[in-house]
Amino acid sequence: YRIAPQLLGDNEESYSNKIQLCIDHHGSNSLGVEDSYIDATAASTCEIIFDLINLMNVKITKEIANCLYTGVSTDTGCFMYTNTTAKTHMIAAKLIECGADFAVINRAMFETKTKQKLALERMVYDTLDYYYDGKLAIIYTTLAMQDKLNLGDDQMEGLASIPRQIDGVKMGITIREKQDNVFKISVRTNGDTDACEFCKKFGGGGHKAASGCAINGTLESVKQQLIDAAKEEQRDIELRIEEIDKILKNAEVVDDNDGDSSVINVGCTVTIKDLEFNEEMEYKIVGSTEADSLKGKISNESPVGKALIGAQKGETVEVETPAGIIKYEILDFRKN
């Protein structure tokens, strides 16, 4: 496995091959270490660290509070991303009580920019392109842009939110050239598009609304790969929408108060007995789109469902199967 060098700083040489424990909030984490603790419900890894510190009965000093608050704030986009939870706010409040300089941290992380960073953003806006009726927006940075403005790697971060902020954009992609023919991809999404699933197509991962990956190639080829993948994603979403529309058009509202309450209808939970094997079973009769045999939900259009609809308690129904006729006795049923 490989640890990103920037995570270890000056300790990289001493510790890069000695990592035994990984604590993370990325559900797609697959780092091959001896032990790991992954909590994908946490908005940031610092939320997990906060819980661990409390379990260890360690006092949170002002310095610890500043570090943890920085992690929580930056991972949630200053509490604006969809991964932010009520727990996130409660932890932030506790850290402020412990002395975290929240105003200083938020200003430094979200409101302070160098003149070079502003110049970079101007250049980035010139790279902005829209695709698929404005649903996809792509920006990029190159090594040449970085060299021209004499920017360090740390100043190249924080651009990924730009395309997603645009009205009507469902997916914003930021392409950053890291070295010759190697590009870091940051994907941010709004709505139903899953950024993590999208990035998995290129060996990456992350969160549903914010993920990343790396792609080798020229800027033009990398950009085209992303455009093609986004087109496929958009087509899948449109197909799902069409399928839902068809279901809604054919759907019927079932009123529990309508019909004969003495007979079985859609929505009833029925207890039956297989007369051949003397085995009792319980099924709920639902519409075809809700059917799930593992959860005991059978479709009203299935052979058993059709046989039960309109039947009464105490009756015996016959179901024709490839193996022959199966007889079931209706022991009881109830409306839910």
Short mmCIF file of C-alpha atoms in Angstrom, two decimals:
data_model
loop_
_atom_site.label_atom_id
_atom_site.label_comp_id
_atom_site.label_asym_id
_atom_site.label_seq_id
_atom_site.Cartn_x
_atom_site.Cartn_y
_atom_site.Cartn_z
CA TYR A 1 0.00 0.00 0.00
CA ARG A 2 1.02 3.63 -0.41
CA ILE A 3 0.58 6.50 2.05
CA ALA A 4 0.30 9.98 0.53
CA PRO A 5 3.64 11.69 1.40
CA GLN A 6 1.96 14.95 2.46
CA LEU A 7 0.15 13.12 5.27
CA LEU A 8 3.45 12.29 6.99
CA GLY A 9 5.51 15.40 6.20
CA ASP A 10 9.06 15.15 7.53
CA ASN A 11 8.28 11.73 9.03
CA GLU A 12 7.66 10.07 5.65
CA GLU A 13 10.98 8.23 5.49
CA SER A 14 10.68 6.92 9.05
CA TYR A 15 7.05 5.86 9.02
CA SER A 16 5.77 5.36 5.45
CA ASN A 17 6.13 1.57 5.64
CA LYS A 18 5.14 1.22 9.29
CA ILE A 19 1.49 2.30 9.27
CA GLN A 20 -0.51 -0.28 11.27
CA LEU A 21 -3.78 1.54 11.95
CA CYS A 22 -6.02 3.52 9.58
CA ILE A 23 -8.88 5.70 10.89
CA ASP A 24 -11.02 7.17 8.13
CA HIS A 25 -14.50 8.33 7.16
CA HIS A 26 -14.28 7.34 3.48
CA GLY A 27 -16.42 4.26 2.93
CA SER A 28 -14.37 3.39 -0.17
CA ASN A 29 -11.12 3.20 1.83
CA SER A 30 -9.22 0.03 0.94
CA LEU A 31 -5.81 0.79 2.44
CA GLY A 32 -4.17 -2.53 3.32
CA VAL A 33 -3.12 -1.94 6.92
CA GLU A 34 -3.13 -4.29 9.90
CA ASP A 35 -6.13 -2.63 11.59
CA SER A 36 -8.63 -0.07 10.43
CA TYR A 37 -11.65 1.82 11.72
CA ILE A 38 -13.88 3.20 8.97
CA ASP A 39 -17.04 5.15 9.76
CA ALA A 40 -18.64 6.41 6.55
CA THR A 41 -21.40 8.14 8.53
CA ALA A 42 -18.91 10.57 10.06
CA ALA A 43 -18.61 13.92 8.29
CA SER A 44 -14.86 13.94 8.90
CA THR A 45 -12.16 11.77 10.40
CA CYS A 46 -11.79 14.40 13.11
CA GLU A 47 -15.31 13.54 14.33
CA ILE A 48 -14.07 9.98 14.89
CA ILE A 49 -10.93 11.24 16.64
CA PHE A 50 -13.10 13.42 18.89
CA ASP A 51 -15.10 10.36 19.96
CA LEU A 52 -11.94 8.32 20.55
CA ILE A 53 -10.36 11.07 22.65
CA ASN A 54 -13.46 11.19 24.84
CA LEU A 55 -13.49 7.41 25.22
CA MET A 56 -9.85 7.63 26.37
CA ASN A 57 -10.80 10.34 28.91
CA VAL A 58 -8.21 12.68 27.43
CA LYS A 59 -8.68 16.38 28.12
CA ILE A 60 -9.14 18.38 24.93
CA THR A 61 -6.74 21.30 25.10
CA LYS A 62 -7.01 24.48 23.05
CA GLU A 63 -4.38 23.12 20.63
CA ILE A 64 -6.26 19.83 20.15
CA ALA A 65 -9.54 21.72 19.75
CA ASN A 66 -8.04 23.91 17.01
CA CYS A 67 -6.77 20.88 15.10
CA LEU A 68 -10.04 18.96 15.35
CA TYR A 69 -12.19 21.99 14.50
CA THR A 70 -10.06 22.65 11.40
CA GLY A 71 -10.65 19.08 10.21
CA VAL A 72 -14.39 19.18 10.86
CA SER A 73 -14.83 22.60 9.26
CA THR A 74 -12.81 21.91 6.11
CA ASP A 75 -14.32 18.47 5.51
CA THR A 76 -17.83 19.93 5.64
CA GLY A 77 -17.11 23.05 3.58
CA CYS A 78 -17.65 25.22 6.65
CA PHE A 79 -20.74 23.11 7.49
CA MET A 80 -22.37 23.62 4.08
CA TYR A 81 -21.87 20.15 2.53
CA THR A 82 -24.56 17.48 2.70
CA ASN A 83 -22.34 15.28 4.90
CA THR A 84 -22.90 17.76 7.77
CA THR A 85 -25.06 16.30 10.54
CA ALA A 86 -26.50 17.44 13.84
CA LYS A 87 -23.64 15.55 15.50
CA THR A 88 -21.16 17.58 13.45
CA HIS A 89 -22.57 20.82 14.86
CA MET A 90 -22.59 19.43 18.40
CA ILE A 91 -18.94 18.39 18.14
CA ALA A 92 -18.02 21.80 16.72
CA ALA A 93 -19.81 23.46 19.64
CA LYS A 94 -17.90 21.30 22.14
CA LEU A 95 -14.60 22.20 20.44
CA ILE A 96 -15.46 25.90 20.64
CA GLU A 97 -16.16 25.41 24.36
CA CYS A 98 -12.69 23.87 24.61
CA GLY A 99 -11.15 27.01 23.13
CA ALA A 100 -11.07 26.44 19.37
CA ASP A 101 -10.46 29.74 17.53
CA PHE A 102 -13.33 29.07 15.11
CA ALA A 103 -13.46 32.58 13.61
CA VAL A 104 -9.72 32.64 12.91
CA ILE A 105 -9.78 29.10 11.46
CA ASN A 106 -12.81 29.71 9.21
CA ARG A 107 -11.41 32.97 7.91
CA ALA A 108 -8.04 31.37 7.16
CA MET A 109 -9.60 28.32 5.49
CA PHE A 110 -12.46 29.92 3.56
CA GLU A 111 -12.07 33.69 3.25
CA THR A 112 -8.34 34.38 2.88
CA LYS A 113 -6.67 34.14 -0.54
CA THR A 114 -3.32 35.25 -1.87
CA LYS A 115 -3.12 37.48 -4.93
CA GLN A 116 -1.65 34.52 -6.82
CA LYS A 117 -4.63 32.34 -5.84
CA LEU A 118 -7.04 34.99 -7.14
CA ALA A 119 -5.06 35.15 -10.38
CA LEU A 120 -5.28 31.35 -10.65
CA GLU A 121 -9.06 31.46 -10.22
CA ARG A 122 -9.31 34.01 -13.03
CA MET A 123 -7.36 31.64 -15.29
CA VAL A 124 -9.51 28.70 -14.19
CA TYR A 125 -12.75 30.48 -15.10
CA ASP A 126 -11.38 30.84 -18.64
CA THR A 127 -11.13 27.02 -18.86
CA LEU A 128 -14.78 26.49 -17.87
CA ASP A 129 -16.86 24.44 -20.32
CA TYR A 130 -20.45 23.18 -20.10
CA TYR A 131 -21.88 19.92 -21.45
CA TYR A 132 -25.25 18.19 -21.62
CA ASP A 133 -27.47 21.26 -21.38
CA GLY A 134 -25.39 22.78 -18.61
CA LYS A 135 -25.69 19.79 -16.28
CA LEU A 136 -21.94 19.09 -16.45
CA ALA A 137 -19.25 21.75 -15.88
CA ILE A 138 -15.51 21.12 -16.22
CA ILE A 139 -12.53 23.28 -15.26
CA TYR A 140 -8.83 22.46 -15.28
CA THR A 141 -5.39 23.63 -14.17
CA THR A 142 -2.04 22.79 -15.75
CA LEU A 143 1.55 22.75 -14.57
CA ALA A 144 2.17 25.68 -16.89
CA MET A 145 -0.48 27.74 -15.07
CA GLN A 146 1.04 26.76 -11.73
CA ASP A 147 4.56 27.69 -12.86
CA LYS A 148 3.44 30.99 -14.37
CA LEU A 149 1.95 32.11 -11.05
CA ASN A 150 4.72 30.49 -8.96
CA LEU A 151 2.19 28.58 -6.86
CA GLY A 152 2.93 25.72 -4.47
CA ASP A 153 0.89 22.52 -4.38
CA ASP A 154 -1.07 23.69 -1.33
CA GLN A 155 -2.34 26.74 -3.23
CA MET A 156 -3.69 24.57 -6.03
CA GLU A 157 -6.34 23.11 -3.74
CA GLY A 158 -9.80 24.53 -3.07
CA LEU A 159 -10.95 24.89 -6.68
CA ALA A 160 -13.26 21.86 -6.83
CA SER A 161 -16.28 23.73 -5.50
CA ILE A 162 -16.26 26.28 -8.35
CA PRO A 163 -18.17 24.30 -11.02
CA ARG A 164 -20.70 22.88 -8.57
CA GLN A 165 -21.68 26.38 -7.42
CA ILE A 166 -23.12 27.19 -10.85
CA ASP A 167 -26.90 27.14 -11.13
CA GLY A 168 -28.17 24.09 -13.02
CA VAL A 169 -24.93 22.09 -12.73
CA LYS A 170 -25.47 18.54 -11.46
CA MET A 171 -21.83 17.46 -11.71
CA GLY A 172 -18.74 19.65 -11.47
CA ILE A 173 -15.36 18.20 -12.44
CA THR A 174 -11.97 19.77 -11.72
CA ILE A 175 -8.97 18.39 -13.62
CA ARG A 176 -5.58 19.22 -12.13
CA GLU A 177 -2.30 18.30 -13.80
CA LYS A 178 -0.02 16.85 -11.11
CA GLN A 179 2.85 15.82 -13.38
CA ASP A 180 3.32 15.11 -17.06
CA ASN A 181 0.35 13.01 -18.25
CA VAL A 182 -0.94 12.47 -14.71
CA PHE A 183 -4.11 14.28 -13.65
CA LYS A 184 -5.92 14.47 -10.32
CA ILE A 185 -9.69 14.54 -10.74
CA SER A 186 -12.09 16.08 -8.21
CA VAL A 187 -15.81 15.44 -8.69
CA ARG A 188 -18.55 17.34 -6.86
CA THR A 189 -22.23 16.62 -7.43
CA ASN A 190 -25.66 17.99 -6.68
CA GLY A 191 -28.82 15.90 -6.58
CA ASP A 192 -28.96 12.18 -7.31
CA THR A 193 -25.62 11.72 -9.09
CA ASP A 194 -23.22 9.63 -7.00
CA ALA A 195 -19.70 11.08 -7.24
CA CYS A 196 -18.17 8.05 -5.52
CA GLU A 197 -19.66 5.55 -7.99
CA PHE A 198 -18.55 7.80 -10.85
CA CYS A 199 -14.95 7.95 -9.60
CA LYS A 200 -14.85 4.20 -8.99
CA LYS A 201 -14.96 3.81 -12.78
CA PHE A 202 -11.45 5.28 -12.75
CA GLY A 203 -10.15 3.50 -9.65
CA GLY A 204 -11.03 6.28 -7.21
CA GLY A 205 -13.66 6.84 -4.57
CA GLY A 206 -14.76 9.02 -1.68
CA HIS A 207 -18.23 10.28 -0.78
CA LYS A 208 -21.53 10.47 -2.64
CA ALA A 209 -21.26 14.24 -3.21
CA ALA A 210 -17.47 14.61 -3.25
CA SER A 211 -14.97 12.12 -4.63
CA GLY A 212 -11.74 11.90 -6.57
CA CYS A 213 -9.52 9.76 -8.75
CA ALA A 214 -6.41 9.96 -10.93
CA ILE A 215 -6.22 9.42 -14.70
CA ASN A 216 -3.16 9.15 -16.94
CA GLY A 217 -3.06 10.68 -20.40
CA THR A 218 -3.09 14.02 -22.15
CA LEU A 219 -5.38 16.78 -20.94
CA GLU A 220 -7.60 16.32 -24.00
CA SER A 221 -7.88 12.53 -23.62
CA VAL A 222 -8.54 12.72 -19.89
CA LYS A 223 -11.22 15.35 -20.39
CA GLN A 224 -12.91 13.27 -23.09
CA GLN A 225 -12.92 10.17 -20.88
CA LEU A 226 -14.69 12.14 -18.16
CA ILE A 227 -17.19 13.63 -20.61
CA ASP A 228 -18.01 10.17 -21.98
CA ALA A 229 -18.40 8.70 -18.49
CA ALA A 230 -20.64 11.60 -17.46
CA LYS A 231 -22.77 11.04 -20.55
CA GLU A 232 -23.21 7.39 -19.58
CA GLU A 233 -24.12 8.46 -16.03
CA GLN A 234 -26.66 10.97 -17.36
CA ARG A 235 -28.19 8.32 -19.62
CA ASP A 236 -28.54 5.94 -16.66
CA ILE A 237 -30.28 8.64 -14.62
CA GLU A 238 -32.66 9.44 -17.49
CA LEU A 239 -33.50 5.73 -17.87
CA ARG A 240 -34.26 5.50 -14.14
CA ILE A 241 -36.48 8.56 -14.40
CA GLU A 242 -38.33 7.04 -17.36
CA GLU A 243 -38.81 3.81 -15.42
CA ILE A 244 -40.20 5.71 -12.43
CA ASP A 245 -42.52 7.70 -14.72
CA LYS A 246 -43.90 4.45 -16.18
CA ILE A 247 -44.45 3.03 -12.70
CA LEU A 248 -46.26 6.19 -11.58
CA LYS A 249 -48.46 6.25 -14.69
CA ASN A 250 -49.55 2.66 -14.08
CA ALA A 251 -49.83 2.99 -10.32
CA GLU A 252 -53.13 2.69 -8.53
CA VAL A 253 -53.86 4.08 -5.09
CA VAL A 254 -55.27 1.39 -2.83
CA ASP A 255 -57.56 2.63 -0.07
CA ASP A 256 -57.68 0.27 2.90
CA ASN A 257 -61.28 1.29 3.47
CA ASP A 258 -62.35 0.28 -0.04
CA GLY A 259 -63.44 -3.19 -1.07
CA ASP A 260 -64.59 -6.24 0.84
CA SER A 261 -62.69 -6.54 4.12
CA SER A 262 -63.56 -10.23 4.31
CA VAL A 263 -61.32 -11.11 1.33
CA ILE A 264 -57.60 -10.76 0.70
CA ASN A 265 -56.43 -7.67 -1.23
CA VAL A 266 -53.18 -5.89 -2.01
CA GLY A 267 -51.60 -4.75 1.24
CA CYS A 268 -52.77 -7.73 3.27
CA THR A 269 -50.38 -9.91 5.25
CA VAL A 270 -51.44 -13.55 4.79
CA THR A 271 -50.54 -16.68 6.76
CA ILE A 272 -50.79 -19.84 4.65
CA LYS A 273 -49.91 -23.52 5.04
CA ASP A 274 -48.39 -25.74 2.39
CA LEU A 275 -50.66 -28.78 2.65
CA GLU A 276 -48.10 -31.18 1.19
CA PHE A 277 -45.25 -30.34 3.57
CA ASN A 278 -47.38 -28.96 6.43
CA GLU A 279 -45.25 -25.81 6.45
CA GLU A 280 -46.60 -22.39 7.49
CA MET A 281 -45.53 -19.20 5.70
CA GLU A 282 -46.40 -15.52 5.98
CA TYR A 283 -46.42 -13.14 3.04
CA LYS A 284 -47.39 -9.55 2.48
CA ILE A 285 -49.04 -8.94 -0.91
CA VAL A 286 -47.67 -5.80 -2.58
CA GLY A 287 -47.39 -4.22 -6.01
CA SER A 288 -44.85 -5.62 -8.44
CA THR A 289 -42.33 -2.81 -7.86
CA GLU A 290 -42.29 -3.44 -4.10
CA ALA A 291 -41.91 -7.22 -4.24
CA ASP A 292 -38.98 -8.63 -2.25
CA SER A 293 -39.14 -12.35 -1.51
CA LEU A 294 -36.30 -12.13 1.03
CA LYS A 295 -38.46 -9.78 3.09
CA GLY A 296 -41.62 -11.84 2.64
CA LYS A 297 -43.21 -9.44 0.14
CA ILE A 298 -44.78 -11.07 -2.92
CA SER A 299 -46.26 -9.38 -5.97
CA ASN A 300 -50.00 -9.40 -6.56
CA GLU A 301 -49.06 -10.49 -10.11
CA SER A 302 -47.10 -13.58 -8.96
CA PRO A 303 -48.80 -17.01 -9.13
CA VAL A 304 -49.24 -17.16 -5.34
CA GLY A 305 -50.37 -13.53 -5.18
CA LYS A 306 -52.97 -14.03 -7.91
CA ALA A 307 -54.33 -17.13 -6.19
CA LEU A 308 -54.67 -15.34 -2.83
CA ILE A 309 -56.31 -12.13 -4.07
CA GLY A 310 -60.07 -12.34 -3.39
CA ALA A 311 -59.79 -15.49 -1.26
CA GLN A 312 -60.98 -15.80 2.35
CA LYS A 313 -59.72 -17.23 5.61
CA GLY A 314 -60.17 -21.01 5.71
CA GLU A 315 -60.17 -21.46 1.94
CA THR A 316 -57.72 -23.63 0.05
CA VAL A 317 -56.12 -22.15 -3.08
CA GLU A 318 -54.22 -23.95 -5.83
CA VAL A 319 -51.09 -22.58 -7.47
CA GLU A 320 -49.87 -24.02 -10.75
CA THR A 321 -46.07 -24.41 -10.96
CA PRO A 322 -43.71 -26.24 -13.35
CA ALA A 323 -43.41 -28.95 -10.67
CA GLY A 324 -47.17 -29.39 -10.44
CA ILE A 325 -50.12 -28.04 -8.44
CA ILE A 326 -49.35 -26.74 -4.92
CA LYS A 327 -52.24 -26.37 -2.47
CA TYR A 328 -52.22 -23.74 0.28
CA GLU A 329 -54.68 -23.34 3.14
CA ILE A 330 -55.32 -19.74 4.21
CA LEU A 331 -54.93 -19.74 7.99
CA ASP A 332 -55.36 -16.01 8.57
CA PHE A 333 -54.85 -12.57 7.04
CA ARG A 334 -54.83 -8.97 8.20
CA LYS A 335 -54.78 -5.54 6.66
CA ASN A 336 -51.77 -3.36 7.50
#
